[in-house]
Coordinates of C-alpha atoms in Angstrom, one line a residue:
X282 CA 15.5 -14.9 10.2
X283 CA 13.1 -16.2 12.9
X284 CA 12.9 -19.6 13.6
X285 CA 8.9 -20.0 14.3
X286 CA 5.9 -21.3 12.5
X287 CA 4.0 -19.9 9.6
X288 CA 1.0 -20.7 7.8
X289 CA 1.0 -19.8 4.3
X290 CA -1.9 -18.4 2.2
X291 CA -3.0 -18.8 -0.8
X292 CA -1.0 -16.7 -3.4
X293 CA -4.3 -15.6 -4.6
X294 CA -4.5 -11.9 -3.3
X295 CA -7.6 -11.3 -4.3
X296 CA -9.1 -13.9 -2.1
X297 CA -8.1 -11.6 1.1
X298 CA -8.4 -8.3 -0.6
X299 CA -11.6 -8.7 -3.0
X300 CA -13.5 -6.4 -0.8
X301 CA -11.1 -3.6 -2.5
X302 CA -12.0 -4.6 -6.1
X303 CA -15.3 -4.5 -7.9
X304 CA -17.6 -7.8 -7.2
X305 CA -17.8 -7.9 -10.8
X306 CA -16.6 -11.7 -13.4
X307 CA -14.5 -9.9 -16.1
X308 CA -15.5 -11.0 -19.4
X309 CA -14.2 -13.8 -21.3
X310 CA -11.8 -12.5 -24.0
X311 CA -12.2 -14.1 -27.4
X312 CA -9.3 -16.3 -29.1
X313 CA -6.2 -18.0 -28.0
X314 CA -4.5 -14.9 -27.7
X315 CA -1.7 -14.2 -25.2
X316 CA -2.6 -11.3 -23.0
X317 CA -0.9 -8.1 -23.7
X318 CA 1.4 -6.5 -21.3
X319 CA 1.6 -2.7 -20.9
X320 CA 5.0 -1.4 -22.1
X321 CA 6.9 0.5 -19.3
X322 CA 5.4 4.6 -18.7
X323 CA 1.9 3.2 -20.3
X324 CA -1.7 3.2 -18.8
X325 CA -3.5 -0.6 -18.8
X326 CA -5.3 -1.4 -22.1
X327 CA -9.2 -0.1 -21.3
X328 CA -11.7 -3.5 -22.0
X329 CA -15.5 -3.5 -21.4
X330 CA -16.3 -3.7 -17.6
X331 CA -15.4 -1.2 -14.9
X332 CA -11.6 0.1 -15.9
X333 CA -8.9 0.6 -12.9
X334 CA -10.0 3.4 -10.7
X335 CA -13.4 3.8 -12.4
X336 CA -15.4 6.2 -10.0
X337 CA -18.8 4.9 -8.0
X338 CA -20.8 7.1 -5.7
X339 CA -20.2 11.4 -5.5
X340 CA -19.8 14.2 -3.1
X341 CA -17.4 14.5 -0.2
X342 CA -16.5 11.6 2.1
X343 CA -17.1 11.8 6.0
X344 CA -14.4 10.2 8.3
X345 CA -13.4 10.3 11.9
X346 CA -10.5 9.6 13.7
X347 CA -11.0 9.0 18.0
X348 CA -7.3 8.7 18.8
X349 CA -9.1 7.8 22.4
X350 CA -9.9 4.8 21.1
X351 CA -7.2 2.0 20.6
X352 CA -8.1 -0.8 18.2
X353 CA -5.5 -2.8 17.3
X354 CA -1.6 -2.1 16.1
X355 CA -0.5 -1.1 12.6
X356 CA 1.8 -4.0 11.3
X357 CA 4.6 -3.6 8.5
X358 CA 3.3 -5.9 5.5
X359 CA 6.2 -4.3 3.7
X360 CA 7.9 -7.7 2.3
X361 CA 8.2 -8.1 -0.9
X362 CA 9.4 -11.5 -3.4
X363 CA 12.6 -11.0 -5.3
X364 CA 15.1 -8.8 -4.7
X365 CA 17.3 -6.9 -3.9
X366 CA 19.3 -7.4 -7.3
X367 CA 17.4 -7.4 -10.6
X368 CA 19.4 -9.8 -12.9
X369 CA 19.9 -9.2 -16.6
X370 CA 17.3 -10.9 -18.7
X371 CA 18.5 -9.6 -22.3
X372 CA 22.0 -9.5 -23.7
X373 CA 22.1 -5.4 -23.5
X374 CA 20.6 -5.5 -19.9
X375 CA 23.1 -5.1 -17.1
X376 CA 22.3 -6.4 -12.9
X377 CA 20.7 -3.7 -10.8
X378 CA 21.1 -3.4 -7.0
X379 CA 18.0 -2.0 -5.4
X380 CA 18.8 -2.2 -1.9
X381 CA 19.1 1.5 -1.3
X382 CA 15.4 2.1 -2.4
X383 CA 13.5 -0.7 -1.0
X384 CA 15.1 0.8 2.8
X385 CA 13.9 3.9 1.3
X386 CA 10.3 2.9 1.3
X387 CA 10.5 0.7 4.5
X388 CA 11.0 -2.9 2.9
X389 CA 12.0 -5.5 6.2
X390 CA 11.3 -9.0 4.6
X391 CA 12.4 -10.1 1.0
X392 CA 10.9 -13.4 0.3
X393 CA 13.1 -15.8 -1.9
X394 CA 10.5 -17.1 -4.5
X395 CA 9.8 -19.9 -6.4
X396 CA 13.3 -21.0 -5.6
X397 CA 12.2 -25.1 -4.3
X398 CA 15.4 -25.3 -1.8
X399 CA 16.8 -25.2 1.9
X400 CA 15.5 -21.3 1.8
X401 CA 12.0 -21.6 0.3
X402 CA 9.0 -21.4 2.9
X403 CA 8.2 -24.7 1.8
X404 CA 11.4 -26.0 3.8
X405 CA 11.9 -23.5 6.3
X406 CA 8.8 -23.4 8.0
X407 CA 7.1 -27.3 7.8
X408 CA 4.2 -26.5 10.9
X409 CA 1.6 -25.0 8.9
X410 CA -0.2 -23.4 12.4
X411 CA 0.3 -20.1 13.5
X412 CA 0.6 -16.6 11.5
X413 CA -1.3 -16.1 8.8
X414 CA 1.0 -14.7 5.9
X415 CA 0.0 -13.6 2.1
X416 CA 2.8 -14.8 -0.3
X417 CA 2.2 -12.5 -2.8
X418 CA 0.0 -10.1 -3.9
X419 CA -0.2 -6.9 -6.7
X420 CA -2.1 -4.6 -8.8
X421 CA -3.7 -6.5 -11.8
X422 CA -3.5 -9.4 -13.7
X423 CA -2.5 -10.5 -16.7
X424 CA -2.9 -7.0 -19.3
X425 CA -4.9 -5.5 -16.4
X426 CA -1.6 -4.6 -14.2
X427 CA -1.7 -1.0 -13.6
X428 CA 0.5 -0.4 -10.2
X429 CA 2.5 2.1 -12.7
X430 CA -0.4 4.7 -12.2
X431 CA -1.7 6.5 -9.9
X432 CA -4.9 4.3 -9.4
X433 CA -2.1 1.3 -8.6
X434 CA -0.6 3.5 -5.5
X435 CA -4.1 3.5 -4.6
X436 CA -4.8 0.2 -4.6
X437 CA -1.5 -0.9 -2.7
X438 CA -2.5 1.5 0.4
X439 CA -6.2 0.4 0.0
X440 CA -4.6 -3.6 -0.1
X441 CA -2.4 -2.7 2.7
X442 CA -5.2 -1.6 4.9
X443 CA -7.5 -4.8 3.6
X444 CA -5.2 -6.5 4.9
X445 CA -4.8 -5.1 8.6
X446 CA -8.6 -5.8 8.9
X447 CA -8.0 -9.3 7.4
X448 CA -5.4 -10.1 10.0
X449 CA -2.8 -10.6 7.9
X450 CA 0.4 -10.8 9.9
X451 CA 2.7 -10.3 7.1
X452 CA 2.5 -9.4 3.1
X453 CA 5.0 -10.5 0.5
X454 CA 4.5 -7.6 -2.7
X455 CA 5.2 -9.0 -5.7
X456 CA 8.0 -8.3 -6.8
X457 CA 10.7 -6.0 -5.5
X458 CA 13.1 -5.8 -8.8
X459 CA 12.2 -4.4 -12.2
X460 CA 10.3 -7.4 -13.3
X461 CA 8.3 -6.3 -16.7
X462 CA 4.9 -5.1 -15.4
X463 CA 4.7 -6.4 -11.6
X464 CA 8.4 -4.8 -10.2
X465 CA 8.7 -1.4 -8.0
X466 CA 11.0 -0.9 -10.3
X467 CA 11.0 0.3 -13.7
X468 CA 13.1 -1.3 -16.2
X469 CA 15.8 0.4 -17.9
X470 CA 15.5 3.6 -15.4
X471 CA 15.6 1.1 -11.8
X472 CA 13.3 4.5 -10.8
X473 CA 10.9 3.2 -8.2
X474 CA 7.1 3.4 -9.5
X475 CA 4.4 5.2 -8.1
X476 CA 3.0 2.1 -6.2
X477 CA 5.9 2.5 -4.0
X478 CA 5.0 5.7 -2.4
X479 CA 2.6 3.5 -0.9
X480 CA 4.8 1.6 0.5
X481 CA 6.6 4.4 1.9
X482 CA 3.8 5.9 3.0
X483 CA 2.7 3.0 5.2
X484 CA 6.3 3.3 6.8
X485 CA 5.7 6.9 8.1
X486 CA 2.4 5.5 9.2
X487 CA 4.2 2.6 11.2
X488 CA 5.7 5.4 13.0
X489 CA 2.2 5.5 14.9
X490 CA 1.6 1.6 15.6
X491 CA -0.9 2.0 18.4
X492 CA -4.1 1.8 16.2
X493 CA -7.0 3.8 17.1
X494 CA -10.8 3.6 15.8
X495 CA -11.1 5.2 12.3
X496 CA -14.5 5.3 10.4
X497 CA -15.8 6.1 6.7
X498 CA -13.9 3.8 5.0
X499 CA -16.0 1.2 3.0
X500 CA -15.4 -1.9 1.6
X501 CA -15.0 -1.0 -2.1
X502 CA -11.2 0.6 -1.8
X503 CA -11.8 4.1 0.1
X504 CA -9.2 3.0 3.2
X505 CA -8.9 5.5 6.3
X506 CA -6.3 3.7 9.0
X507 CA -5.0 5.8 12.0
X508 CA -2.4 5.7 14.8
X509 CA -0.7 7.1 17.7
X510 CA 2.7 6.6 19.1
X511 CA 3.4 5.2 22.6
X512 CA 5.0 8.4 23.6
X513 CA 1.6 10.7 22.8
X514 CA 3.4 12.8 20.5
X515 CA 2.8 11.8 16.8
X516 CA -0.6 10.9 14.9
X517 CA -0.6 9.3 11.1
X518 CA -3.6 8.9 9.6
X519 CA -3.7 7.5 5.7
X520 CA -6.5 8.3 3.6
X521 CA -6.8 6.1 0.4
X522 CA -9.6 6.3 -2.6
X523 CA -8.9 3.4 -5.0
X524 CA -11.9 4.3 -6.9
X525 CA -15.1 6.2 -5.3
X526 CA -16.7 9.2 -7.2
X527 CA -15.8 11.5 -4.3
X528 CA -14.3 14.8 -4.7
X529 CA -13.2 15.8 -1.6
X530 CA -13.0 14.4 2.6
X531 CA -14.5 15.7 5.6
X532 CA -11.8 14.3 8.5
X533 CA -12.9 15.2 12.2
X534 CA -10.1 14.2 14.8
X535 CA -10.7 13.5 18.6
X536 CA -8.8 12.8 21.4
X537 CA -5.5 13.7 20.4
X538 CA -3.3 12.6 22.7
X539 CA -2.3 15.8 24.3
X540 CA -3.2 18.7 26.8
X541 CA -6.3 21.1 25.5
X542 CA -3.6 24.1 25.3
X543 CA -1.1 22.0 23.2
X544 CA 0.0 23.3 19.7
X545 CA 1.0 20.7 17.0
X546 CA 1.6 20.7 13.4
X547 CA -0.1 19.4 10.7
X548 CA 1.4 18.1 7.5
X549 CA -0.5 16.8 4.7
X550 CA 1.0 14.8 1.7
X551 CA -0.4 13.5 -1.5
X552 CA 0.1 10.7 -3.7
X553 CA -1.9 11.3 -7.5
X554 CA -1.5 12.2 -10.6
X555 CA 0.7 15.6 -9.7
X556 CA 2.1 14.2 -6.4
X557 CA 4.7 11.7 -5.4
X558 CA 4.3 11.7 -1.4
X559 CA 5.0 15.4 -1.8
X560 CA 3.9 17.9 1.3
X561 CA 1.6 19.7 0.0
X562 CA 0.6 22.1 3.1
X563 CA 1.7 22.3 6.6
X564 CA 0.3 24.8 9.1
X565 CA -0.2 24.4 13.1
X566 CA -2.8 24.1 15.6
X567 CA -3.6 23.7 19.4
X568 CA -6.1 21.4 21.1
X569 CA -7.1 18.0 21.1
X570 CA -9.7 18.0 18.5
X571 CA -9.0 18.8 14.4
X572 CA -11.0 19.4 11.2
X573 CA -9.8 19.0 7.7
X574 CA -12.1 19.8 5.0
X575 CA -10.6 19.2 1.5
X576 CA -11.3 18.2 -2.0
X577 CA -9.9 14.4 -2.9
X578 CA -10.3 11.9 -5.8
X579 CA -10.2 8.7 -6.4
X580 CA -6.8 6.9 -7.5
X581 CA -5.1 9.1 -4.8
X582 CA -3.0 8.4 -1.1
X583 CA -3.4 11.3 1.2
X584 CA -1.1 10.8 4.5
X585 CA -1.8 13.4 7.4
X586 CA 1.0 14.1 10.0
X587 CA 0.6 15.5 13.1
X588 CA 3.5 16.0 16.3
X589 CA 2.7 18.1 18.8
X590 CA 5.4 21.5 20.2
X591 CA 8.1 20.7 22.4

């Protein structure tokens, strides 16, 4: 563990990533009740107001990638709180070790939480001055948590990329084990959910962390974030529609880091409805420039791959 300052923020995720949600109050529920929480495997309970992953706007999306154009560097933000062991809660439960699958989706930083001793924040780092650092943050709230669907893997790579803008230096997911509703992992099963392809990913993307100028994005979920390697071999670029009415993406490429008579391939992997991070085509090319034309909805993750011939 590094020994420097830290400035916490607010648990509050929707303070740094509100652009990616609708600028909408959700209405008052009537009663006392408790909020519901959505059983394991089941969508969110629909209420009046815009629903996870409601679509806005139509038609096909421009981007454009200039891979000439450095803007930044892609950080991790793949903490998460809790973890790696899911303890037993009920009598029939048994202790899960998750270790094996958070390195599987890139997890470098598990935050101990809420645990008001020598390894809290609190107590580690007193200096409240230098990097700014979101303690938690998730998919819903209350009976609105839906980072089991594929509008939730969504939002994490559209929160992700809110956050690089933001200048978040590091993000703490809540929470790595199967916690009921807000874990990766489901209960029972200890299968990651679909909100951690996202996770994983932004760790083939980190693979690039030389950030270069990316444009279509809005600030209403649609996320496009790009990079090159230091090496000029390899370009990422992660496309994520939380919840736009677009149907498909127009992506125009520049200034790939290679020679004009250069071949490279091109993988392209989805995450929705059908698709968990799964290539779904791969074909090759030459040149420095690159056009992909093809039909995208909202609540998906589309990552692009591209390494150029020996």
């Amino acid at each position: 563990m590094r020994h420097a300052s830290r400035m916490l923020v607010s648990a509050a995720v929707i303070v740094l990533i509100a652009s990616a949600l609708p600028a909408q109050p959700l209405p008052r529920q009537p009663g006392l009740r408790p909020p519901r929480r959505p059983r394991p495997g089941m969508p969110p309970p629909m209420r009046e107001g815009r629903p996870p992953g409601t679509p806005y706007g139509s038609g096909t999306k421009t981007l454009e990638v200039d891979c000439g154009k450095t803007v930044g560097t892609i950080r991790s933000l793949l903490g998460v709180n809790r973890g790696p062991l899911s303890w037993a809660r009920k009598t029939d439960e048994v202790a899960a070790d998750h270790t094996e699958s958070l390195r599987s989706i890139g997890v470098d930083f598990i935050r101990t939480h809420d645990f008001y001793g020598p390894t809290d924040w609190h107590a580690i780092f007193p200096d409240f001055k230098a990097e700014n650092i979101c303690d938690e943050w998730n998919a819903g709230i209350k009976h609105l948590i839906f980072s089991h669907t594929p509008a939730g893997a969504a939002f994490y790579a559209s929160a992700l990329a809110a956050m690089l803008d933001g200048g978040v230096d590091h993000a703490f997911q809540y929470c790595a084990d199967a916690h009921p509703g807000l874990g990766l992992h489901e209960r029972g099963t200890g299968r990651l959910k679909i909100c951690a392809d996202a996770l994983a990913a932004w760790k083939r993307l980190l693979e690039t962390p030389v950030r270069v100028a990316a444009t279509g994005g809005d600030a209403r979920g649609y996320a496009v974030v790009a990079g090159v390697d230091s090496a000029g071999r390899r370009v990422r670029i992660l496309v994520s529609d939380f919840q736009s009415g677009h149907d498909a993406f127009a992506l125009r490429v520049g200034n790939l880091p290679w020679d004009e008579d250069t071949p490279f391939t091109v993988k392209r992997s989805l995450i929705d409805a059908r698709h968990r991070l799964q290539t779904v085509e791969e074909t090759t090319a030459r040149g420095r420039s690159l056009t992909i034309d093809k039909p995208f909805a909202s609540a998906s993750v589309c990552l692009i791959e591209m390494e150029r011939g020996m």
